[in-house]
Amino acid sequence: MQRITVGQSHAVSVLRVLAMTAILVCHILQSYDNQWAWVLNVGVQIFLVLSGFLYGHKNVDNWRIWFSSRLRKLYVPFVLFAVLCLGIMKAFTETSVKLRDLIVYLFDMQGIFGGVNGLNHLWFMTAIALCYVVTPILQQLKDKAGLVFIILLIIGIAEYGWIHFKLNQFAWIWLYAIGYFFTNLSCEKLRIWVLSGIIIVAVALTLILDWNILLEYDNPLNRLWHDVAGLALCLGGIKLLEQVPLSKLMKVLKPFDANSFYVYITHHVYLLGPLAVIPLISEPIYAVSSALVLTALSACVLLHISDYMNRLIQK
């Protein structure tokens, strides 16, 4: 098992902050109906590959404790924030809010069952939870990482190339698994060859594909580009950034990195939906600044309350 180095750990932190920034800008642009939003949501793919990369460096001995800690960290802040926002929407807006909406967010991996605008992004919670569910299987296959990695690439090529089924609900697990097994490839030279291939494909797709199609929210070519670009940006970014001395930068990035998950949960409601502040302020710079300040405050509060709740649950 490869141990994560200090350089790689710092690189992961930088990429996590950059991915969160990309998602923030994506939803800001979406609130202004700017189609370039659908390029920047590649931050989601980067997050999933990062998660696989990190857990690929670990061996879990007690799955009960691991699952308990992962699911608490994932769902305690999610439920707290979703219940609060849905309650405020029901009390102070004309939005139709039902218990079904919370259940939708708990189990709807792709957002296909709707939900309340402003909280639709919470489908990601179920996607990452399913990645956690398959992690014990991935750990059992670590010794065959090279073979499994090839099989995963074939599955990806088949999905995008000739199967043509709508399997994108499971692409999140695919990305997580690719990141997981990339970590466990047998030697550094093999990882460099694989990474070079991924980057070449990502660059080729960027140059060849019609950007009018890529800027549509949901089509197979859009998903293909995002998945390959997410792999290239994440794994290539780690390889590049681990060579750079980032210790001083980490002092600045630490609070942003620590809060990135909570920023993800909270930001969307201030940009879209019945609680959005963007439509209330005509000047974009003030509107966006207000949304970001509310997001930062909410993320900090949610982090502290979630930590307190998790300590109570552990007792």
Coordinates of C-alpha atoms in Angstrom, one line a residue:
M1 CA 0.0 0.0 0.0
Q2 CA 1.3 3.4 -1.0
R3 CA 1.4 6.0 1.8
I4 CA 0.3 9.5 1.0
T5 CA 3.2 11.9 1.2
V6 CA 3.2 15.4 2.7
G7 CA 3.5 16.8 -0.8
Q8 CA 0.5 14.8 -2.0
S9 CA -1.5 15.8 1.0
H10 CA -0.9 19.5 0.4
A11 CA -1.7 19.0 -3.3
V12 CA -5.0 17.4 -2.4
S13 CA -5.9 20.3 -0.1
V14 CA -5.2 22.8 -2.9
L15 CA -7.2 20.9 -5.4
R16 CA -10.1 20.5 -2.9
V17 CA -10.2 24.3 -2.5
L18 CA -10.0 24.8 -6.3
A19 CA -12.7 22.3 -7.0
M20 CA -15.0 24.0 -4.4
T21 CA -14.3 27.4 -6.0
A22 CA -15.2 26.0 -9.5
I23 CA -18.5 24.7 -8.1
L24 CA -19.2 28.0 -6.5
V25 CA -18.5 29.9 -9.7
C26 CA -20.5 27.4 -11.6
H27 CA -23.7 28.0 -9.6
I28 CA -23.1 31.8 -9.6
L29 CA -23.0 31.7 -13.4
Q30 CA -26.1 29.4 -13.4
S31 CA -27.9 32.0 -11.3
Y32 CA -27.3 34.5 -14.1
D33 CA -28.2 32.0 -16.8
N34 CA -24.6 31.9 -18.2
Q35 CA -24.0 28.6 -20.1
W36 CA -20.3 28.5 -19.1
A37 CA -21.5 27.3 -15.7
W38 CA -21.7 23.8 -17.2
V39 CA -17.9 23.7 -17.8
L40 CA -17.0 24.6 -14.2
N41 CA -19.1 21.9 -12.6
V42 CA -16.1 19.6 -13.3
G43 CA -15.4 20.4 -9.7
V44 CA -17.8 17.5 -8.8
Q45 CA -15.7 15.0 -10.7
I46 CA -12.5 16.3 -9.2
F47 CA -14.0 15.8 -5.7
L48 CA -14.9 12.2 -6.4
V49 CA -11.5 11.3 -7.9
L50 CA -9.9 13.0 -4.9
S51 CA -11.9 10.9 -2.5
G52 CA -10.9 7.7 -4.2
F53 CA -7.3 8.8 -4.3
L54 CA -7.3 9.5 -0.6
Y55 CA -9.1 6.3 0.5
G56 CA -6.9 4.3 -1.8
H57 CA -4.0 5.1 0.5
K58 CA -5.7 3.6 3.5
N59 CA -6.5 0.1 4.8
V60 CA -9.6 0.0 6.9
D61 CA -9.6 -2.7 9.7
N62 CA -12.9 -1.9 11.4
W63 CA -15.6 -1.2 8.8
R64 CA -18.4 -0.7 11.3
I65 CA -16.5 2.2 12.9
W66 CA -15.4 3.6 9.5
F67 CA -18.9 3.5 8.0
S68 CA -20.3 5.1 11.2
S69 CA -17.8 8.0 11.2
R70 CA -18.1 8.6 7.4
L71 CA -21.9 8.6 7.4
R72 CA -22.1 10.8 10.4
K73 CA -19.8 13.3 8.9
L74 CA -21.8 13.2 5.6
Y75 CA -25.4 13.1 6.8
V76 CA -25.5 15.0 10.1
P77 CA -24.7 18.4 8.5
F78 CA -26.8 17.5 5.4
V79 CA -29.9 16.7 7.5
L80 CA -29.5 19.7 9.8
F81 CA -29.2 22.2 6.9
A82 CA -31.8 20.6 4.7
V83 CA -34.4 20.5 7.5
L84 CA -33.7 24.1 8.4
C85 CA -33.9 25.4 4.8
L86 CA -37.1 23.4 4.0
G87 CA -38.7 24.7 7.3
I88 CA -37.9 28.3 6.4
M89 CA -39.2 27.8 2.9
K90 CA -42.4 26.3 4.2
A91 CA -42.9 29.1 6.8
F92 CA -41.9 32.2 4.8
T93 CA -42.3 31.4 1.1
E94 CA -45.0 30.1 -1.1
T95 CA -42.9 27.1 -2.0
S96 CA -44.6 23.7 -1.7
V97 CA -42.5 21.7 0.9
K98 CA -43.3 18.2 1.9
L99 CA -41.5 15.5 3.9
R100 CA -41.0 13.7 0.6
D101 CA -38.5 16.5 -0.4
L102 CA -36.1 15.5 2.4
I103 CA -36.4 11.8 1.5
V104 CA -35.7 12.7 -2.1
Y105 CA -32.4 14.3 -1.1
L106 CA -31.5 11.3 1.0
F107 CA -31.9 8.7 -1.8
D108 CA -31.9 10.5 -5.1
M109 CA -28.4 10.1 -6.6
Q110 CA -29.0 12.0 -9.7
G111 CA -31.6 14.6 -8.8
I112 CA -34.0 12.8 -11.1
F113 CA -37.0 13.0 -8.7
G114 CA -36.9 16.7 -8.4
G115 CA -36.9 18.4 -5.0
V116 CA -36.9 22.0 -4.1
N117 CA -34.8 24.4 -6.2
G118 CA -31.9 25.7 -4.1
L119 CA -31.2 22.3 -2.5
N120 CA -31.0 20.2 -5.7
H121 CA -27.2 19.9 -5.4
L122 CA -27.6 17.7 -2.3
W123 CA -28.0 14.6 -4.6
F124 CA -24.2 14.5 -4.3
M125 CA -24.5 13.2 -0.7
T126 CA -26.1 9.9 -1.9
A127 CA -23.5 9.6 -4.7
I128 CA -20.6 9.8 -2.2
A129 CA -22.3 7.6 0.3
L130 CA -22.6 4.9 -2.4
C131 CA -18.9 5.3 -3.1
Y132 CA -18.3 4.6 0.6
V133 CA -20.5 1.5 0.3
V134 CA -18.3 -0.1 -2.4
T135 CA -15.0 0.8 -0.6
P136 CA -14.8 -2.6 1.2
I137 CA -15.0 -4.4 -2.2
L138 CA -12.3 -2.1 -3.6
Q139 CA -10.0 -2.8 -0.7
Q140 CA -10.3 -6.5 -1.3
L141 CA -9.2 -5.9 -4.9
K142 CA -6.2 -3.8 -4.1
D143 CA -3.7 -6.6 -4.8
K144 CA -5.2 -6.8 -8.4
A145 CA -5.2 -3.0 -8.9
G146 CA -3.7 -3.1 -12.4
L147 CA -6.2 -5.6 -13.7
V148 CA -9.1 -3.9 -12.1
F149 CA -8.0 -0.5 -13.4
I150 CA -7.9 -1.9 -17.0
I151 CA -11.4 -3.4 -16.5
L152 CA -12.7 -0.1 -15.2
L153 CA -11.3 1.7 -18.3
I154 CA -12.9 -0.8 -20.6
I155 CA -16.2 -0.3 -18.8
G156 CA -15.9 3.5 -19.2
I157 CA -15.0 3.2 -22.9
A158 CA -17.9 0.8 -23.4
E159 CA -20.4 3.1 -21.7
Y160 CA -19.4 6.1 -23.7
G161 CA -18.6 4.2 -26.9
W162 CA -21.1 1.6 -27.8
I163 CA -23.4 0.5 -25.0
H164 CA -25.3 3.8 -25.1
F165 CA -27.3 3.0 -21.9
K166 CA -27.8 5.8 -19.5
L167 CA -25.4 4.5 -16.9
N168 CA -24.2 8.0 -15.8
Q169 CA -25.9 7.4 -12.4
F170 CA -23.0 5.0 -11.7
A171 CA -20.3 7.2 -13.2
W172 CA -19.7 8.6 -9.8
I173 CA -18.6 5.2 -8.4
W174 CA -16.5 4.7 -11.6
L175 CA -14.6 8.0 -11.0
Y176 CA -14.1 7.1 -7.3
A177 CA -12.8 3.7 -8.2
I178 CA -10.4 5.0 -10.8
G179 CA -8.9 7.3 -8.3
Y180 CA -8.8 4.5 -5.7
F181 CA -6.9 2.0 -7.9
F182 CA -4.7 4.6 -9.6
T183 CA -3.1 5.0 -6.1
N184 CA -2.5 1.3 -5.9
L185 CA -0.9 0.7 -9.4
S186 CA 2.2 -1.4 -9.0
C187 CA 4.9 1.2 -9.8
E188 CA 5.4 4.9 -10.4
K189 CA 6.4 4.4 -14.1
L190 CA 3.0 2.7 -14.7
R191 CA 1.1 5.5 -13.0
I192 CA 3.0 8.1 -15.2
W193 CA 2.0 6.2 -18.4
V194 CA -1.6 5.9 -17.3
L195 CA -1.7 9.6 -16.3
S196 CA -0.1 10.7 -19.6
G197 CA -2.8 8.7 -21.5
I198 CA -5.6 10.3 -19.5
I199 CA -4.2 13.8 -20.1
I200 CA -3.8 13.2 -23.8
V201 CA -7.4 12.0 -24.1
A202 CA -8.7 15.0 -22.1
V203 CA -6.7 17.5 -24.3
A204 CA -7.9 15.7 -27.5
L205 CA -11.5 15.8 -26.4
T206 CA -11.2 19.5 -25.5
L207 CA -9.9 20.3 -29.0
I208 CA -12.1 18.0 -31.0
L209 CA -15.6 18.2 -29.3
D210 CA -18.1 20.8 -30.3
W211 CA -18.3 23.3 -27.4
N212 CA -21.9 24.2 -28.3
I213 CA -22.7 20.6 -27.2
L214 CA -20.4 20.7 -24.2
L215 CA -22.1 23.8 -22.9
E216 CA -25.4 21.9 -22.7
Y217 CA -26.1 20.7 -19.2
D218 CA -26.8 17.0 -19.8
N219 CA -25.7 15.0 -22.8
P220 CA -23.3 12.1 -23.3
L221 CA -20.5 14.2 -24.7
N222 CA -20.8 16.6 -21.9
R223 CA -20.5 13.8 -19.3
L224 CA -17.6 12.2 -21.2
W225 CA -15.6 15.4 -21.2
H226 CA -16.4 16.1 -17.6
D227 CA -15.4 12.6 -16.4
V228 CA -12.1 12.6 -18.4
A229 CA -11.3 16.2 -17.6
G230 CA -12.0 15.5 -13.9
L231 CA -9.6 12.6 -13.9
A232 CA -6.9 14.6 -15.7
L233 CA -7.2 17.7 -13.6
C234 CA -7.3 15.8 -10.3
L235 CA -4.5 13.2 -10.9
G236 CA -2.4 15.5 -13.1
G237 CA -2.9 18.3 -10.5
I238 CA -1.7 16.1 -7.7
K239 CA 1.4 15.0 -9.7
L240 CA 2.2 18.6 -10.5
L241 CA 1.5 20.2 -7.2
E242 CA 3.3 17.6 -5.1
Q243 CA 6.5 18.9 -6.7
V244 CA 5.8 22.5 -5.4
P245 CA 6.7 23.6 -1.9
L246 CA 3.2 24.5 -0.5
S247 CA 3.8 24.7 3.3
K248 CA 3.4 28.4 3.5
L249 CA 0.3 28.4 1.2
M250 CA -1.3 25.8 3.4
K251 CA -1.5 28.2 6.3
V252 CA -3.7 30.4 4.2
L253 CA -5.7 27.6 2.6
K254 CA -6.3 25.6 5.8
P255 CA -9.6 27.3 6.9
F256 CA -10.9 27.1 3.3
D257 CA -10.0 23.4 3.0
A258 CA -11.5 22.6 6.4
N259 CA -14.8 24.3 5.4
S260 CA -15.0 23.2 1.8
F261 CA -17.6 20.4 2.5
Y262 CA -19.8 22.7 4.5
V263 CA -19.5 25.5 1.8
Y264 CA -20.7 22.9 -0.7
I265 CA -23.8 22.1 1.4
T266 CA -24.8 25.7 2.1
H267 CA -23.9 27.8 -0.9
H268 CA -26.5 26.8 -3.4
V269 CA -29.5 28.0 -1.4
Y270 CA -28.3 31.6 -1.5
L271 CA -27.8 31.5 -5.3
L272 CA -30.9 29.7 -6.6
G273 CA -34.4 28.9 -5.3
P274 CA -36.8 30.7 -3.0
L275 CA -34.2 31.8 -0.5
A276 CA -31.7 33.1 -3.1
V277 CA -30.3 36.6 -2.5
I278 CA -29.1 37.0 -6.1
P279 CA -32.5 38.0 -7.6
L280 CA -33.0 40.6 -4.8
I281 CA -29.9 42.7 -5.5
S282 CA -29.5 44.3 -9.0
E283 CA -25.8 45.0 -8.8
P284 CA -24.0 41.7 -9.5
I285 CA -20.9 42.4 -7.4
Y286 CA -23.1 43.2 -4.3
A287 CA -25.4 40.3 -5.0
V288 CA -22.6 37.7 -5.3
S289 CA -20.7 39.2 -2.3
S290 CA -23.8 38.9 -0.2
A291 CA -24.3 35.3 -1.2
L292 CA -20.7 34.4 -0.5
V293 CA -20.8 36.1 3.0
L294 CA -23.9 34.2 3.9
T295 CA -22.3 31.0 2.6
A296 CA -19.2 31.5 4.7
L297 CA -21.2 32.3 7.9
S298 CA -23.5 29.3 7.3
A299 CA -20.6 26.9 6.6
C300 CA -18.8 27.9 9.8
V301 CA -21.9 27.6 11.9
L302 CA -22.9 24.3 10.3
L303 CA -19.4 22.9 10.9
H304 CA -19.4 23.7 14.6
I305 CA -23.0 22.5 15.2
S306 CA -22.3 19.3 13.2
D307 CA -19.1 18.6 15.2
Y308 CA -21.1 19.1 18.5
M309 CA -23.9 16.8 17.3
N310 CA -21.4 14.1 16.2
R311 CA -19.7 14.2 19.6
L312 CA -23.1 13.7 21.2
I313 CA -23.9 10.8 19.0
Q314 CA -20.6 9.1 19.7
K315 CA -21.3 9.2 23.4

